[in-house]
């Protein structure tokens, strides 16, 4: 849930409009805990529906869960949200500041901290917020700042900052501070500007006729058309306050358009967020309100922040890969598989957790590789030593054998010429002693060789074990840590292989690849009744049953949460349906045991057959329609989709 709830989203949800009717002192500890749980559940619900945690969405989710309006206990709810956000901060000092500000009900400070903090690092991320503040504040007169003067100073900042978002952010921050009376506007606006500051906004504008409106590629014609008709000079050029108004209308339109362009198309409700901004870009400023702009800005800021964080993570990962390549070249196949893994991650759109996983694996693998290298070097040295010993031994055996043969010949001659029994006995005793010595030397040499060979064997075994560990470290990144079956990444890899295999099928030998999507029935209820840990065990039980029931060539994966996917090569739609029904029967025969109680786990599934050229996501969407049909028609069934 932490990834689904963006800090900026919750910041927008709560502190911007804190209700002031709550009575925290009257609330009992139990009531506060309940409110905290409800708030957490509300945020979870929003995350599961992929809705941004705006004040409206939050209120309706809270109402849906509790049946009550969160406005009845606003401060408690707010406090819970801020505490949740604080607990997600990496920076302990920032987390403490947040908690302290929330505890003292200093919501303005909370908002400031939520907006400041991490975003200070990224000029781009800050920009969305600054532009929102700028739009919001510009029409409000402040001490020493008429709206016209504000607009004029904003124009100067924008024009003087070029295309550098960090510079623009810094200057806009300064400008906003100066509007609120805490800084010198001219210093901020012209900090590294060579041109002397204009004496008045009007002078400045008169000296530089409507530059922004003339910019090539500028698309705010509609905005200009709908702005109040500016007063014109003899040449037809607007001037004075009218010129300011015209340029401001153009600028607002440009800003709105830029903000609309920055809302990523993948964002939930992207079209809804973009619509009011596009209306503003077309000059229909009345259709836009503060909440719309704030929501869009939050979305843009959140996306930028994630992108920057992922970017930083990716750079770190690439650095790791580069620094590890040297030590990994010993095992080229392993390197290739890891490089393929990294490439796949990068191609599929990076996300922080995946990158962090890969990084951990690569770091572990690098250390492992170093150990392998060391032990392999030792094994090689021991082997060389053993060879040297064998050679030495063979040489000495050769010499000794020659000596021995000489001695035996000598003794034979002595035996042949022995004239007495005593002389014969001496010669035989000599022969026996020489034979014994020879045998002792052979045994000693053999023992030495056996020891050396054992040592080499041990070292080789160790290298083999380490290499196997290295491979399993690579595989770990493809395995779901809870159920020990494949995770989504593993599934993608298996799908690539099996779909390629299925593509090679001929008419004479069709190789259909069936895909099943399973979703556990009433899993929330199971979690609620038996606890989350039991829920985890139930998932493990299901994964184990799945793996044990399908064929070895079938690939089962945890797709996420309580959803599983099974890829079944060489399987028709009908066979796939039968297989999933068999898994269901197996689950009823093989109950999940919790505290010695039998708990029946059922699932609903959709099955379909992959069509050539389809992506994994596409075929899963089709299986998903079957799964939903199974849920709607009473659950615990399998629905095939052609
Ligand atoms: N214990 C546990 N629960 C999880 C895990 N992942 C997701 N869940 C929970 O699974 C539940 C899914 O709930 P719903 O999507 O409402 O689905 P359901 O209760 O199974 O309802 P139906 O699908 O309509 O049968 C949520 O409560 C999630 O918190 C997990 O890894 N472990």
XYZ file of C-alpha atoms and ligand atoms in Angstrom:
674
model
C 0.000 0.000 0.000
C 2.863 2.341 0.619
C 3.604 2.620 -3.059
C -0.015 3.241 -3.959
C -0.475 6.106 -1.579
C 1.628 8.940 -2.788
C 2.660 11.397 -0.090
C 1.731 14.253 -2.347
C -1.677 12.714 -2.919
C -2.466 12.504 0.764
C -1.012 15.946 1.324
C -3.596 17.191 -1.106
C -6.261 15.057 0.458
C -6.057 16.393 3.898
C -4.031 19.351 5.030
C -5.154 21.739 2.299
C -8.628 21.818 3.753
C -8.501 20.785 7.376
C -11.949 20.863 8.932
C -11.954 22.597 12.247
C -14.953 21.055 13.889
C -13.279 17.969 15.428
C -12.992 17.508 19.168
C -9.937 15.303 19.733
C -10.050 15.667 23.485
C -13.473 14.114 23.652
C -12.407 11.168 21.561
C -11.571 8.084 23.544
C -8.420 6.107 22.829
C -10.529 3.330 21.363
C -12.339 5.785 19.136
C -9.063 7.202 17.910
C -7.732 3.750 17.109
C -10.894 2.952 15.216
C -10.678 6.178 13.258
C -7.073 5.356 12.443
C -8.076 1.934 11.158
C -10.900 3.379 9.121
C -8.596 5.986 7.612
C -6.046 3.316 6.762
C -8.739 1.127 5.195
C -10.050 4.091 3.231
C -6.593 4.753 1.814
C -6.196 1.046 1.067
C -9.506 1.043 -0.770
C -8.396 3.997 -2.874
C -5.122 2.238 -3.654
C -6.932 -0.958 -4.653
C -9.171 1.036 -6.979
C -6.202 3.001 -8.233
C -7.870 6.252 -7.306
C -5.763 9.236 -6.254
C -6.255 10.065 -2.558
C -7.913 13.409 -3.172
C -10.139 14.902 -0.445
C -13.269 13.854 -2.366
C -12.110 10.302 -3.051
C -10.905 9.921 0.509
C -14.197 11.183 1.937
C -16.281 8.873 -0.187
C -14.015 5.861 0.575
C -14.189 6.660 4.281
C -17.948 6.970 4.096
C -18.192 3.684 2.210
C -16.193 1.842 4.852
C -17.463 3.422 8.016
C -20.877 4.642 6.982
C -19.867 7.930 8.603
C -18.479 11.157 7.241
C -14.777 11.682 8.003
C -15.519 15.323 8.578
C -16.974 14.273 11.938
C -13.488 13.410 13.155
C -11.287 15.341 10.786
C -8.283 15.912 12.952
C -7.959 12.323 14.024
C -8.207 11.178 10.430
C -5.739 13.767 9.320
C -3.368 12.868 12.098
C -3.475 9.208 11.092
C -2.741 10.044 7.486
C 0.196 12.220 8.406
C 1.559 9.566 10.780
C 1.263 7.001 8.005
C 3.126 9.314 5.669
C 5.766 10.045 8.284
C 6.352 6.333 8.806
C 7.080 5.968 5.083
C 9.784 8.599 5.089
C 13.337 7.333 4.696
C 14.645 10.414 6.423
C 14.084 10.055 10.184
C 14.526 13.776 10.855
C 11.862 14.644 8.293
C 9.542 12.015 9.714
C 9.969 13.481 13.192
C 9.316 17.028 11.976
C 6.159 15.817 10.274
C 4.922 14.038 13.372
C 5.693 17.021 15.550
C 3.886 19.430 13.225
C 0.863 17.119 13.095
C 0.832 16.634 16.863
C 0.728 20.384 17.368
C -2.004 20.649 14.706
C 0.192 22.933 12.644
C -1.342 21.857 9.333
C 0.285 24.630 7.346
C 3.687 23.339 8.486
C 2.630 19.748 7.711
C 1.708 20.768 4.199
C 4.939 22.619 3.820
C 6.959 19.611 4.980
C 5.037 17.243 2.746
C 5.614 19.481 -0.219
C 9.187 20.371 0.620
C 11.209 17.403 1.871
C 12.087 15.046 -0.897
C 11.009 17.386 -3.635
C 13.739 19.858 -2.896
C 16.091 17.426 -4.584
C 14.312 17.624 -7.910
C 13.658 20.901 -9.610
C 11.326 19.205 -12.053
C 9.183 17.581 -9.398
C 8.825 20.886 -7.569
C 7.827 22.700 -10.716
C 4.279 21.345 -10.924
C 3.539 22.539 -7.424
C 5.130 25.900 -7.965
C 3.105 26.461 -11.098
C -0.036 25.553 -9.208
C 0.825 28.013 -6.438
C 1.641 30.610 -9.041
C -1.706 30.177 -10.787
C -3.501 30.196 -7.482
C -1.834 33.260 -6.037
C -1.392 35.465 -9.008
C -4.841 36.999 -8.998
C -4.798 37.794 -5.285
C -3.424 41.242 -4.510
C -0.848 41.281 -1.721
C 1.002 44.038 0.078
C 2.991 45.880 -2.606
C 1.882 43.405 -5.284
C -1.016 44.129 -7.608
C -2.136 41.208 -9.786
C -0.649 42.999 -12.806
C 2.712 43.390 -11.093
C 2.614 39.766 -10.029
C 1.921 38.657 -13.582
C 4.646 40.812 -14.952
C 7.215 39.501 -12.466
C 6.157 35.915 -13.184
C 6.678 36.542 -16.894
C 10.140 37.868 -16.274
C 11.076 34.878 -14.173
C 9.777 32.466 -16.778
C 11.494 34.208 -19.645
C 14.788 34.586 -17.802
C 14.972 30.923 -16.731
C 15.229 29.340 -20.177
C 14.544 25.599 -20.341
C 16.248 24.712 -17.051
C 13.556 23.352 -14.700
C 15.806 23.479 -11.627
C 16.612 27.147 -12.242
C 12.983 27.887 -12.944
C 11.922 26.104 -9.738
C 14.413 28.043 -7.679
C 13.331 31.342 -9.119
C 9.642 30.610 -8.871
C 10.113 29.659 -5.207
C 11.830 32.974 -4.622
C 9.093 34.816 -6.434
C 6.354 33.138 -4.420
C 8.250 33.954 -1.233
C 8.525 37.552 -2.293
C 4.796 37.694 -3.025
C 4.180 36.638 0.515
C 6.519 39.418 1.653
C 9.629 37.485 2.688
C 12.084 38.245 -0.096
C 13.181 40.817 -2.558
C 11.448 40.140 -5.840
C 13.941 41.855 -8.084
C 16.833 39.993 -6.493
C 15.092 36.727 -7.145
C 13.921 37.538 -10.635
C 17.174 38.855 -11.965
C 19.651 36.923 -9.840
C 21.860 36.033 -12.787
C 20.332 38.247 -15.402
C 22.629 40.643 -17.213
C 19.918 43.122 -18.082
C 19.118 45.839 -15.541
C 15.834 45.383 -13.653
C 12.824 47.158 -15.110
C 11.627 50.104 -13.069
C 7.954 49.188 -13.224
C 6.068 46.268 -14.686
C 4.565 48.538 -17.302
C 7.957 49.921 -18.341
C 9.276 46.459 -18.683
C 6.340 45.274 -20.729
C 6.318 48.346 -22.915
C 9.995 47.751 -23.678
C 9.409 44.084 -24.619
C 6.219 43.618 -26.591
C 4.341 40.361 -25.956
C 7.235 37.940 -26.362
C 5.493 34.894 -25.056
C 2.593 35.350 -27.440
C 5.015 35.468 -30.379
C 7.025 32.392 -29.401
C 7.197 29.846 -32.231
C 5.102 26.741 -31.561
C 3.073 28.611 -29.006
C -0.461 27.205 -28.975
C -2.495 29.495 -26.822
C -4.215 31.368 -29.600
C -7.606 30.467 -28.181
C -6.638 31.882 -24.830
C -5.600 35.121 -26.385
C -8.739 35.267 -28.417
C -10.883 34.913 -25.330
C -8.904 37.342 -23.170
C -10.366 40.817 -22.731
C -9.605 42.894 -25.823
C -6.330 44.707 -25.085
C -5.862 48.403 -25.689
C -3.752 48.859 -28.836
C -1.181 51.403 -29.944
C -1.091 52.947 -33.369
C 0.604 49.904 -34.829
C -2.140 47.672 -33.381
C 0.135 46.310 -30.572
C -1.499 46.036 -27.117
C 0.176 48.118 -24.435
C 0.152 48.881 -20.682
C -2.209 46.915 -18.427
C -3.998 45.521 -21.464
C -0.718 44.080 -22.715
C -0.096 42.521 -19.317
C -3.568 40.990 -19.338
C -3.088 39.601 -22.841
C 0.291 38.141 -22.039
C -0.954 36.736 -18.790
C -3.850 35.015 -20.530
C -1.371 33.525 -23.001
C 0.958 32.495 -20.195
C -1.837 30.879 -18.155
C -2.907 28.952 -21.203
C 0.658 27.848 -21.820
C 1.105 26.749 -18.228
C -2.171 24.842 -18.238
C -1.230 23.169 -21.486
C 2.206 22.247 -20.141
C 0.627 20.804 -17.017
C -1.925 18.863 -19.087
C 0.889 17.475 -21.272
C 2.763 16.391 -18.168
C -0.082 14.245 -16.817
C 1.142 10.776 -17.823
C -1.310 8.854 -19.978
C -0.875 5.874 -17.650
C -2.068 7.859 -14.628
C -5.412 6.779 -13.204
C -8.090 9.094 -14.512
C -5.587 10.857 -16.767
C -8.334 12.119 -19.041
C -10.380 13.533 -16.175
C -7.284 15.322 -14.803
C -6.389 16.694 -18.188
C -9.830 17.954 -19.236
C -10.002 21.115 -17.072
C -6.396 21.961 -17.923
C -7.089 21.669 -21.619
C -10.112 23.900 -21.096
C -7.793 26.428 -19.464
C -5.329 26.071 -22.314
C -8.164 26.893 -24.694
C -8.870 30.036 -22.714
C -11.939 28.772 -20.849
C -10.402 29.643 -17.502
C -13.766 29.759 -15.749
C -14.135 26.003 -16.162
C -11.068 25.402 -13.991
C -11.040 25.404 -10.240
C -8.327 25.132 -7.645
C -9.013 21.502 -6.803
C -8.711 20.432 -10.461
C -5.348 22.125 -10.839
C -4.131 20.802 -7.497
C -5.070 17.245 -8.430
C -3.340 17.448 -11.784
C -0.272 19.020 -10.203
C -0.177 16.305 -7.538
C -0.324 13.674 -10.214
C 2.470 15.316 -12.219
C 4.608 15.903 -9.145
C 4.094 12.333 -7.920
C 5.013 10.944 -11.321
C 8.081 13.116 -11.603
C 9.220 12.179 -8.134
C 8.831 8.483 -8.877
C 10.559 8.907 -12.221
C 13.485 10.661 -10.624
C 13.760 8.097 -7.869
C 13.645 5.314 -10.443
C 16.154 7.132 -12.561
C 18.541 7.372 -9.603
C 17.959 3.710 -8.792
C 18.621 2.783 -12.394
C 21.856 4.724 -12.508
C 22.953 2.943 -9.355
C 22.046 -0.366 -10.924
C 23.949 0.369 -14.110
C 26.958 1.403 -12.052
C 26.743 -1.917 -10.189
C 26.475 -3.853 -13.415
C 29.487 -2.097 -14.860
C 31.620 -2.558 -11.782
C 30.637 -6.208 -11.495
C 31.147 -7.142 -15.107
C 34.885 -7.541 -14.553
C 34.433 -10.132 -11.859
C 31.602 -11.904 -13.655
C 33.275 -12.593 -16.987
C 34.505 -15.961 -15.687
C 31.032 -17.351 -16.207
C 29.756 -15.874 -19.433
C 26.424 -17.724 -19.409
C 25.562 -16.361 -15.996
C 26.438 -12.853 -17.097
C 24.254 -13.229 -20.163
C 21.255 -14.339 -18.132
C 21.693 -11.439 -15.716
C 22.096 -8.909 -18.503
C 18.902 -10.287 -20.104
C 17.145 -9.877 -16.771
C 18.235 -6.266 -16.407
C 17.289 -5.520 -20.003
C 13.852 -6.988 -19.500
C 13.313 -4.835 -16.435
C 14.429 -1.734 -18.268
C 12.230 -2.504 -21.282
C 9.124 -3.204 -19.218
C 9.193 0.205 -17.548
C 11.323 0.465 -14.459
C 9.978 0.467 -10.981
C 11.956 1.029 -7.846
C 11.220 -2.227 -6.109
C 12.180 -4.331 -9.126
C 15.399 -2.406 -9.577
C 16.228 -2.745 -5.920
C 15.631 -6.523 -6.128
C 17.936 -6.839 -9.086
C 20.529 -4.724 -7.409
C 20.476 -6.902 -4.304
C 20.832 -10.024 -6.402
C 23.670 -8.578 -8.452
C 25.511 -7.415 -5.362
C 25.123 -10.828 -3.729
C 26.128 -12.490 -6.965
C 29.210 -10.379 -7.269
C 30.425 -11.404 -3.800
C 29.620 -15.007 -4.670
C 31.522 -14.746 -7.911
C 34.569 -13.422 -6.076
C 34.435 -16.403 -3.717
C 34.114 -18.812 -6.624
C 37.058 -17.222 -8.331
C 39.165 -17.496 -5.189
C 38.260 -21.124 -4.545
C 38.695 -22.055 -8.174
C 42.172 -20.524 -8.122
C 42.941 -22.563 -5.005
C 41.656 -25.727 -6.670
C 43.804 -25.048 -9.703
C 46.872 -24.456 -7.522
C 46.175 -27.675 -5.591
C 45.735 -29.556 -8.840
C 49.023 -28.221 -10.179
C 50.680 -29.286 -6.945
C 49.179 -32.723 -7.267
C 50.436 -33.076 -10.842
C 53.902 -32.031 -9.731
C 53.768 -34.650 -7.011
C 52.615 -37.344 -9.429
C 55.479 -36.470 -11.761
C 57.998 -36.460 -8.927
C 56.613 -39.716 -7.617
C 56.735 -41.386 -11.013
C 60.329 -40.274 -11.469
C 61.361 -41.553 -8.074
C 59.440 -44.808 -8.630
C 61.279 -45.175 -11.950
C 64.639 -44.635 -10.298
C 63.795 -46.899 -7.401
C 62.512 -49.577 -9.769
C 65.772 -49.472 -11.719
C 67.727 -49.677 -8.433
C 65.456 -52.442 -7.271
C 65.888 -54.406 -10.514
C 69.679 -53.939 -10.207
C 69.545 -55.081 -6.615
C 67.325 -58.050 -7.501
C 69.712 -58.998 -10.338
C 72.625 -58.750 -7.857
C 70.822 -60.854 -5.289
C 69.771 -63.403 -7.991
C 73.379 -63.731 -9.060
C 74.406 -64.138 -5.414
C 71.699 -66.778 -4.957
C 72.890 -68.592 -8.125
C 76.465 -68.666 -6.925
C 75.688 -69.414 -3.277
C 77.748 -72.267 -2.052
C 76.305 -72.596 1.361
C 72.903 -72.503 2.953
C 73.950 -69.496 5.074
C 75.007 -67.515 1.998
C 71.708 -68.375 0.332
C 69.730 -67.327 3.443
C 71.569 -63.957 3.517
C 70.794 -63.278 -0.128
C 67.104 -64.144 0.337
C 66.897 -61.907 3.487
C 68.463 -59.058 1.487
C 65.970 -59.567 -1.332
C 63.041 -59.547 1.114
C 64.236 -56.355 2.808
C 64.685 -54.607 -0.532
C 61.205 -55.712 -1.612
C 59.699 -54.439 1.669
C 61.417 -51.051 1.299
C 60.187 -50.794 -2.250
C 56.610 -51.634 -1.176
C 56.727 -49.042 1.676
C 57.858 -46.356 -0.714
C 55.066 -47.226 -3.181
C 52.413 -47.153 -0.397
C 53.683 -43.782 0.954
C 53.655 -42.261 -2.536
C 50.175 -43.604 -3.207
C 48.823 -42.172 0.102
C 50.282 -38.814 -0.741
C 48.623 -38.865 -4.150
C 45.256 -39.949 -2.726
C 45.374 -37.054 -0.219
C 46.221 -34.536 -2.904
C 43.476 -35.888 -5.129
C 40.953 -35.658 -2.260
C 41.912 -32.041 -1.656
C 41.408 -31.183 -5.320
C 38.054 -32.996 -5.284
C 36.892 -31.045 -2.220
C 37.826 -27.764 -3.795
C 36.067 -28.699 -7.007
C 32.918 -29.665 -5.080
C 32.996 -26.326 -3.293
C 33.283 -24.447 -6.574
C 30.343 -26.443 -7.951
C 28.222 -25.646 -4.860
C 29.038 -21.970 -5.118
C 28.166 -21.954 -8.789
C 24.810 -23.593 -8.053
C 24.171 -20.952 -5.388
C 24.996 -18.283 -7.916
C 22.405 -19.643 -10.336
C 19.791 -19.851 -7.589
C 20.563 -16.246 -6.583
C 19.708 -15.296 -10.156
C 16.517 -17.323 -9.986
C 15.487 -15.801 -6.661
C 14.627 -12.582 -8.406
C 12.084 -14.527 -10.457
C 10.466 -16.218 -7.450
C 7.675 -14.974 -5.217
C 9.104 -14.868 -1.719
C 5.859 -15.934 0.001
C 4.674 -18.843 -2.132
C 8.004 -19.850 -3.674
C 6.441 -20.142 -7.112
C 7.306 -17.723 -9.915
C 6.555 -14.050 -9.485
C 5.409 -11.734 -12.249
C 8.940 -11.378 -13.624
C 9.358 -15.142 -13.708
C 5.993 -15.408 -15.417
C 7.050 -12.938 -18.098
C 10.205 -14.922 -18.754
C 8.303 -18.227 -18.929
C 5.688 -16.651 -21.209
C 8.407 -15.473 -23.604
C 9.789 -19.000 -23.871
C 6.457 -20.824 -24.108
C 4.853 -18.396 -26.557
C 7.967 -18.617 -28.788
C 7.693 -22.393 -28.605
C 3.989 -22.265 -29.457
C 4.705 -19.916 -32.390
C 6.921 -22.567 -33.929
C 3.963 -24.989 -34.115
C 2.822 -26.250 -37.502
C -0.714 -27.050 -38.710
C 0.141 -30.701 -38.529
C 1.428 -30.278 -35.007
C -0.447 -27.413 -33.271
C 0.930 -26.432 -29.885
C -1.743 -24.312 -28.155
C -0.603 -22.402 -25.101
C -3.439 -22.154 -22.568
C -3.482 -19.447 -19.918
C -5.502 -19.515 -16.699
C -6.088 -16.640 -14.277
C -7.171 -17.665 -10.759
C -8.502 -15.394 -8.031
C -9.111 -16.716 -4.513
C -12.755 -16.373 -3.468
C -13.710 -14.265 -0.456
C -10.117 -13.836 0.542
C -10.739 -10.600 2.364
C -13.203 -12.439 4.584
C -10.631 -15.155 5.252
C -8.064 -12.517 6.227
C -10.604 -10.749 8.417
C -11.710 -13.922 10.168
C -8.397 -15.741 10.601
C -5.860 -12.942 10.363
C -3.420 -11.837 7.701
C -0.810 -14.454 8.645
C -3.360 -17.216 8.077
C -4.205 -15.549 4.757
C -0.531 -15.816 3.804
C -0.503 -19.503 4.757
C -3.637 -20.052 2.678
C -1.877 -18.522 -0.338
C 1.091 -20.840 0.232
C -1.276 -23.796 0.470
C -2.982 -22.868 -2.769
C 0.362 -22.353 -4.544
C 1.586 -25.744 -3.283
C -1.603 -27.495 -4.428
C -1.415 -25.757 -7.775
C 2.162 -26.821 -8.354
C 1.478 -30.377 -7.262
C -1.625 -30.760 -9.442
C -0.524 -29.292 -12.774
C 2.067 -30.990 -15.009
C 5.778 -30.327 -14.592
C 5.821 -28.437 -17.894
C 3.033 -26.100 -16.747
C 4.223 -22.866 -15.195
C 2.367 -21.488 -12.179
C 3.019 -17.951 -10.953
C 1.682 -15.556 -8.352
C 0.418 -12.686 -10.430
C -0.119 -10.408 -7.441
C -2.132 -10.393 -4.193
C -4.485 -13.364 -4.288
C -4.265 -13.839 -8.066
C -2.363 -16.628 -9.806
C -1.606 -17.388 -13.444
C -0.870 -20.786 -14.967
C 0.699 -21.213 -18.407
C -0.077 -24.608 -19.921
C 1.855 -25.503 -23.087
C 0.332 -27.915 -25.619
C -3.068 -27.563 -23.953
C -6.441 -26.870 -25.553
C -9.109 -24.675 -24.009
C -11.097 -27.699 -22.899
C -8.070 -29.402 -21.371
C -7.157 -26.195 -19.547
C -10.642 -25.970 -18.085
C -10.386 -29.595 -16.954
C -6.991 -28.954 -15.373
C -8.270 -26.005 -13.363
C -11.331 -27.978 -12.285
C -8.947 -30.718 -11.136
C -7.072 -28.152 -9.021
C -10.400 -27.084 -7.496
C -11.244 -30.704 -6.645
C -7.796 -31.161 -5.172
C -8.359 -28.154 -2.908
C -11.572 -29.652 -1.574
C -9.812 -32.969 -0.970
C -6.772 -31.361 0.555
C -8.080 -28.791 3.050
C -6.023 -25.913 4.324
C -5.480 -26.459 8.040
C -5.519 -23.495 10.373
C -5.244 -24.119 14.127
C -6.252 -27.713 13.393
C -9.420 -26.486 11.712
C -10.118 -27.363 8.107
C -10.604 -24.287 5.984
C -11.931 -24.629 2.447
C -10.201 -22.403 -0.063
C -11.902 -21.946 -3.408
C -11.049 -19.875 -6.424
C -12.687 -18.577 -9.561
C -10.788 -18.895 -12.799
C -10.910 -17.809 -16.405
C -9.066 -19.854 -19.035
C -8.196 -18.967 -22.582
C -5.714 -19.870 -25.320
C -2.953 -17.537 -26.411
C -3.246 -16.061 -29.910
C -0.059 -15.620 -31.927
C 1.334 -12.121 -31.536
C -0.543 -11.370 -28.331
C 1.309 -9.983 -25.321
C 1.037 -11.554 -21.884
C -1.024 -8.588 -20.687
C -3.464 -9.027 -23.567
C -4.056 -12.720 -23.034
C -4.477 -12.139 -19.297
C -7.123 -9.500 -19.970
C -9.085 -12.158 -21.869
C -8.649 -14.729 -19.091
C -9.709 -12.013 -16.661
C -13.098 -11.662 -18.352
C -13.643 -15.384 -17.750
C -12.550 -15.033 -14.142
C -15.003 -12.201 -13.559
C -17.775 -14.174 -15.237
C -16.949 -17.017 -12.815
C -17.190 -14.621 -9.856
C -20.476 -13.189 -11.060
C -22.036 -16.584 -11.600
C -21.431 -17.723 -8.027
C -17.617 -18.237 -7.653
C -15.666 -21.519 -7.308
C -15.927 -22.246 -11.014
C -13.889 -22.090 -14.205
C -15.093 -20.168 -17.241
C -13.425 -20.669 -20.643
C -13.081 -17.699 -23.002
C -12.562 -18.353 -26.708
N -2.945 -12.359 3.738
C -2.770 -11.743 2.566
N -3.795 -11.033 2.031
C -3.614 -10.463 0.843
C -2.392 -10.558 0.159
N -2.524 -9.880 -0.995
C -3.786 -9.380 -1.034
N -4.459 -9.742 0.071
C -5.826 -9.406 0.468
O -6.718 -10.050 -0.416
C -7.971 -9.396 -0.291
C -8.663 -9.392 -1.614
O -9.920 -8.895 -1.381
P -10.940 -8.639 -2.537
O -10.224 -8.104 -3.737
O -12.045 -7.842 -1.962
O -11.428 -10.045 -2.984
P -12.189 -11.178 -2.204
O -12.453 -10.868 -0.776
O -11.413 -12.414 -2.482
O -13.554 -11.179 -2.953
P -13.909 -11.905 -4.303
O -12.696 -11.843 -5.186
O -15.060 -11.165 -4.864
O -14.229 -13.296 -3.986
C -7.697 -8.007 0.257
O -8.222 -7.909 1.546
C -6.172 -7.957 0.315
O -5.720 -7.213 1.440
C -1.322 -11.286 0.772
O -0.207 -11.405 0.274
N -1.566 -11.857 1.970
